[in-house]
GROMACS .gro file of C-alpha atoms in nm:
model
  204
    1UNK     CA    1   1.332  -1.468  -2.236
    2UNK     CA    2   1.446  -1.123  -2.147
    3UNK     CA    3   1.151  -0.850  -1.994
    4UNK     CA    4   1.270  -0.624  -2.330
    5UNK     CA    5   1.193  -0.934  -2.526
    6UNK     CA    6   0.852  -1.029  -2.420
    7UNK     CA    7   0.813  -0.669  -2.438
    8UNK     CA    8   0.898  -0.670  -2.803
    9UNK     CA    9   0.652  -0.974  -2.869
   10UNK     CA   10   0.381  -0.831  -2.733
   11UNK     CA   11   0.427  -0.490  -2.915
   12UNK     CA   12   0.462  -0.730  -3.216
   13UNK     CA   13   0.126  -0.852  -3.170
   14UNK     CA   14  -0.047  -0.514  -3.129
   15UNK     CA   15   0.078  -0.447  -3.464
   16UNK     CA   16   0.008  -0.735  -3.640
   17UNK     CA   17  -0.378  -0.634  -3.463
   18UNK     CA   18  -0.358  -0.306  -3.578
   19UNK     CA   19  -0.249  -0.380  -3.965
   20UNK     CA   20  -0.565  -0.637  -3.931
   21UNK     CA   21  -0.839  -0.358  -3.822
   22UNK     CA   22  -0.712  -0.093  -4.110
   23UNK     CA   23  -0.955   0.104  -4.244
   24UNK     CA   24  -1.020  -0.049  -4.567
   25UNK     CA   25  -1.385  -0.107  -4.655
   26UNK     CA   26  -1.394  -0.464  -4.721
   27UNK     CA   27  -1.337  -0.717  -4.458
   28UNK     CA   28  -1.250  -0.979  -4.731
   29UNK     CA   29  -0.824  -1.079  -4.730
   30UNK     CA   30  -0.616  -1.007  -5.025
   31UNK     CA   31  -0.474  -1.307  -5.188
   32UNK     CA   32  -0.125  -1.251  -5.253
   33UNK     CA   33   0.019  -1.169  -5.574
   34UNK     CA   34   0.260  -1.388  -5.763
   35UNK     CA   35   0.572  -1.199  -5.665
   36UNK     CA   36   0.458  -1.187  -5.318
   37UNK     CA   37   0.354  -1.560  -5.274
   38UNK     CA   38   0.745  -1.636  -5.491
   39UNK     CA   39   0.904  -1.457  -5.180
   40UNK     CA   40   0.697  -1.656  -4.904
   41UNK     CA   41   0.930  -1.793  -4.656
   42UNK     CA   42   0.985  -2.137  -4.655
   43UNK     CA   43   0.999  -2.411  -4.407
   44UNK     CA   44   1.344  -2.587  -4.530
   45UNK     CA   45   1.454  -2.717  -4.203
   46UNK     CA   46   1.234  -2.763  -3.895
   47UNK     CA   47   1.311  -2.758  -3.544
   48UNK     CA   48   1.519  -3.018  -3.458
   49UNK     CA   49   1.469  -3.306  -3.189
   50UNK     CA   50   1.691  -3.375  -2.920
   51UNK     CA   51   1.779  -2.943  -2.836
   52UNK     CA   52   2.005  -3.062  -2.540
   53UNK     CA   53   2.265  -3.289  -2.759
   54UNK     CA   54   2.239  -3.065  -3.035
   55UNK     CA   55   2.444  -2.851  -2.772
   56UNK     CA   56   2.657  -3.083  -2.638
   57UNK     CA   57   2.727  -3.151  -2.987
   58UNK     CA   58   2.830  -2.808  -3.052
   59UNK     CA   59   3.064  -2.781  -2.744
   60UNK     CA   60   2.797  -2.571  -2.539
   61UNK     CA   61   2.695  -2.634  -2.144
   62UNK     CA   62   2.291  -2.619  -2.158
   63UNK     CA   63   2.170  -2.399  -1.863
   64UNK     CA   64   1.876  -2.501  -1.601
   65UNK     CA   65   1.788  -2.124  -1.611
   66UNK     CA   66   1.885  -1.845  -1.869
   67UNK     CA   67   2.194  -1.672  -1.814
   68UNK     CA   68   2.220  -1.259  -1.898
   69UNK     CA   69   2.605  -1.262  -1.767
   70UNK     CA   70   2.757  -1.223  -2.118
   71UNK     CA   71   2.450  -1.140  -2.322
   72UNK     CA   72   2.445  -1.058  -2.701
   73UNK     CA   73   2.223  -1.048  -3.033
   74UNK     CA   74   2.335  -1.177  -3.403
   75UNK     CA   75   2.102  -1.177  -3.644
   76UNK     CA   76   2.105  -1.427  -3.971
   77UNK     CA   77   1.925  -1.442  -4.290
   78UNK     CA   78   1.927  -1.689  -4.482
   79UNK     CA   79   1.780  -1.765  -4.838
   80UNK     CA   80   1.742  -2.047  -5.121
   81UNK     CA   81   1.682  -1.890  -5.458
   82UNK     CA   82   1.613  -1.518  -5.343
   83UNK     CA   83   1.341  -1.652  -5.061
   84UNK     CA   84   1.378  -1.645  -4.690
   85UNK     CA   85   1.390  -1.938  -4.504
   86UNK     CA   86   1.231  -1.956  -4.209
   87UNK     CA   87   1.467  -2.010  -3.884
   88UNK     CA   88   1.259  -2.156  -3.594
   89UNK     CA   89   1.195  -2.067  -3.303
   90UNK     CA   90   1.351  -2.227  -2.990
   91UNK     CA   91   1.645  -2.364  -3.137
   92UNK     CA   92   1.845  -2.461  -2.875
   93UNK     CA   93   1.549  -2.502  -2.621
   94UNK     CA   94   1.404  -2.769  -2.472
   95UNK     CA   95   1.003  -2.672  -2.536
   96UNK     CA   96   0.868  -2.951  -2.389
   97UNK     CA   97   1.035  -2.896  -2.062
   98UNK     CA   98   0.742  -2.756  -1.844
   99UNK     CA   99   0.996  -2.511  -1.733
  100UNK     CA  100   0.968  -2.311  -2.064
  101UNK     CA  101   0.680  -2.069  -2.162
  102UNK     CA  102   0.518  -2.031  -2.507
  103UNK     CA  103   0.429  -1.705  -2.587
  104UNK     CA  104   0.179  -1.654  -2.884
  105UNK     CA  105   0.160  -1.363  -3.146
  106UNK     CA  106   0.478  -1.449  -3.295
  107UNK     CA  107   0.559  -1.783  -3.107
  108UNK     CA  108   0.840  -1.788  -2.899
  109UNK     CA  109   1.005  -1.977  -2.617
  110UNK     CA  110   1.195  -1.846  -2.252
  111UNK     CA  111   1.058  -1.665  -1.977
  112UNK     CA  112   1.193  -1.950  -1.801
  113UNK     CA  113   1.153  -1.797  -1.417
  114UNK     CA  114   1.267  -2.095  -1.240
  115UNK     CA  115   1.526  -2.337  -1.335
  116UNK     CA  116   1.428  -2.621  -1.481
  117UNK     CA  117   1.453  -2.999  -1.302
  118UNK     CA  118   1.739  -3.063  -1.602
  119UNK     CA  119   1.886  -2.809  -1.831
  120UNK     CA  120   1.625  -2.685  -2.058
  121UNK     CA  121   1.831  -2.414  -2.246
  122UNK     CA  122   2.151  -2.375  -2.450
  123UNK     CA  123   2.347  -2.031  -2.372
  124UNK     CA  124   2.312  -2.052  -2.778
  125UNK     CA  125   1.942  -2.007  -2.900
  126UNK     CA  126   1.624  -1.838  -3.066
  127UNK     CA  127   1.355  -1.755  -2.903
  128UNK     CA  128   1.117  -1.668  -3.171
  129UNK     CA  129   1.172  -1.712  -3.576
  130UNK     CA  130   1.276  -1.333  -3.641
  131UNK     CA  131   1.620  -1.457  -3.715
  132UNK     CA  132   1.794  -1.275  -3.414
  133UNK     CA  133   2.055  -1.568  -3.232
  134UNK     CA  134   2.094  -1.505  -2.837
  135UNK     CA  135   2.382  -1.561  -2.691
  136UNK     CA  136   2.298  -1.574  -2.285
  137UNK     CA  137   2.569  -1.706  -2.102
  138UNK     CA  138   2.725  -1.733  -1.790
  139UNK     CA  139   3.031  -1.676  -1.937
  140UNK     CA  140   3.219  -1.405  -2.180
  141UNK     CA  141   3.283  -1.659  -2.432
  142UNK     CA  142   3.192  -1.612  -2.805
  143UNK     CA  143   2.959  -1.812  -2.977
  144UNK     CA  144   2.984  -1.899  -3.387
  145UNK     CA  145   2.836  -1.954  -3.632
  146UNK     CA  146   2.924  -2.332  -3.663
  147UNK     CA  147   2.779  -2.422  -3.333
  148UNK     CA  148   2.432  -2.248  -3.410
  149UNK     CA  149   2.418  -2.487  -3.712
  150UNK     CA  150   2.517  -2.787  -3.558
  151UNK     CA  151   2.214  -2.717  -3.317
  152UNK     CA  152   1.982  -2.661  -3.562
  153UNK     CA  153   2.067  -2.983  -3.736
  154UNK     CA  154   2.187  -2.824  -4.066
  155UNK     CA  155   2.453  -2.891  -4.290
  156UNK     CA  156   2.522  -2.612  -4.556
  157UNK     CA  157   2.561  -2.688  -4.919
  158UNK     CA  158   2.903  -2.690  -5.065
  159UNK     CA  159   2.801  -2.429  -5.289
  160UNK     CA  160   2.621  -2.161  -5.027
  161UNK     CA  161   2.759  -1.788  -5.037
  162UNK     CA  162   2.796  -1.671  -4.678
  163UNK     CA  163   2.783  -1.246  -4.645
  164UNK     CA  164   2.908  -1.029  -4.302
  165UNK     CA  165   2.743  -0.705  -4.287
  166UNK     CA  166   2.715  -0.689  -4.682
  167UNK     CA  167   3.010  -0.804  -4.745
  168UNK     CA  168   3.121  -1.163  -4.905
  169UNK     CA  169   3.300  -1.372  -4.620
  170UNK     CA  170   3.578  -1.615  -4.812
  171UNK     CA  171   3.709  -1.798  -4.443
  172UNK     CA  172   3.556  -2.080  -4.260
  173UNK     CA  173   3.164  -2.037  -4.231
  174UNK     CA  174   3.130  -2.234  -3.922
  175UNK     CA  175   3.438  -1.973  -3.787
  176UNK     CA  176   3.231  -1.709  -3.823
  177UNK     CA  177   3.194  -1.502  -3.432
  178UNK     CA  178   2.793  -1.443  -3.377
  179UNK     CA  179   2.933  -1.077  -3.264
  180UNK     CA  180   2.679  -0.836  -3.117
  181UNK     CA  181   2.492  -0.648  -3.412
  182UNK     CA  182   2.634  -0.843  -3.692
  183UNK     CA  183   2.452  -0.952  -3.961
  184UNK     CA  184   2.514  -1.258  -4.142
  185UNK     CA  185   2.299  -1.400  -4.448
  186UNK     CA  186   2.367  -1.720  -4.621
  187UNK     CA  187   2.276  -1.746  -4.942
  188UNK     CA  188   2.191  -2.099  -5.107
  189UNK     CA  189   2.114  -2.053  -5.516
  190UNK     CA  190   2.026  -1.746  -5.700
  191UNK     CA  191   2.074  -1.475  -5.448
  192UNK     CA  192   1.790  -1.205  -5.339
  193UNK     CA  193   1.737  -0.888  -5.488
  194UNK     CA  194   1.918  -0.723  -5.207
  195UNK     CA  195   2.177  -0.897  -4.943
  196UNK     CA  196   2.075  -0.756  -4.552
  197UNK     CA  197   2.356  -0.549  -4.496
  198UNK     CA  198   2.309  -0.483  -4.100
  199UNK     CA  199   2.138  -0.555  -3.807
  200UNK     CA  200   1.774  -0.502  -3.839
  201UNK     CA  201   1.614  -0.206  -3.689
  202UNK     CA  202   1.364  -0.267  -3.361
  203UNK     CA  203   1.445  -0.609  -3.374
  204UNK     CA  204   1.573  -0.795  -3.080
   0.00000   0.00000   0.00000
């Protein structure tokens, strides 16, 4: 993982602290409302085993080390019946290599300073569950959205909606370039009240 990203988890953490110490006067949590527990992400598929011939699979070289050569950030959404599903993190890593650091407050995987004994990391990956896909690779060679999936271990229904910046995409899903900025959301069922329309801000 990146300086600027370990950066970004720690500052996630302070503010996770800070929204816990508010100034309210009782010290007793709020159980969520309906709508709010309704919109709770969901766990619909783990991370998978076997990170290193998930990548083969997909046609990608996994790394000993993590490569900032040809270096860019995607982020996907994606939803079953207007509620997020949660995309793990270290997809695409090997997190039992003892190579790879966990970092806590979110979780994430990287920070690999050495190179692992065997590869340990797909050029193709997450490092935490904010839904931001790093491409870090030696190199310049585009990444899609077919291979991510094939290394998470998912298989789309016939039936999901796929949008590109806001807009409907009619092509070949697994076609789709994981281009620097873009936002993709796939939408499986009844679709949320609002489809993510960009790149989210202060997220990498």
């Amino acid at each position: 993982m990146t300086r600027h990203a370990r950066s970004g988890a720690v500052l996630a953490a302070v503010a996770l602290l800070a929204a816990a110490c508010g100034s309210g006067s009782s010290s007793t949590p709020q159980a969520p409302s309906s709508a709010e527990a309704s919109l709770a992400p969901i766990e619909r598929w783990p991370l998978p085993d076997d990170p290193m011939g998930l990548a083969r699979k997909a046609g990608l070289e996994p790394l000993r080390i993590e490569s900032l050569q040809f270096h860019v950030h995607a982020h996907l959404d994606v939803f079953e019946d207007g509620r997020p599903i949660v995309i793990p993190a270290g997809i695409g890593i090997d997190i039992m290599d003892p190579g790879v650091k966990r970092f806590e407050d979110p979780v994430a995987y990287g920070g690999i300073e050495q190179p692992c004994a065997d590869p340990c990391i797909s050029p193709l990956h997450t490092h935490d569950s904010n839904g931001v896909i790093h491409t870090e690779s030696p190199t310049p060679t585009p990444n899609t959205l077919g291979q991510f999936l094939i290394e998470w271990a998912v298989e789309l229904p016939d039936d999901a909606k796929v949008y590109i910046d806001g807009e409907e995409f009619s092509g070949d899903v697994a076609s789709i370039e994981l281009a620097d900025r873009r936002e993709i959301a796939i939408v499986i069922g009844e679709p949320p009240s609002a489809i993510p329309s960009r790149f989210p801000p202060g997220v990498e």
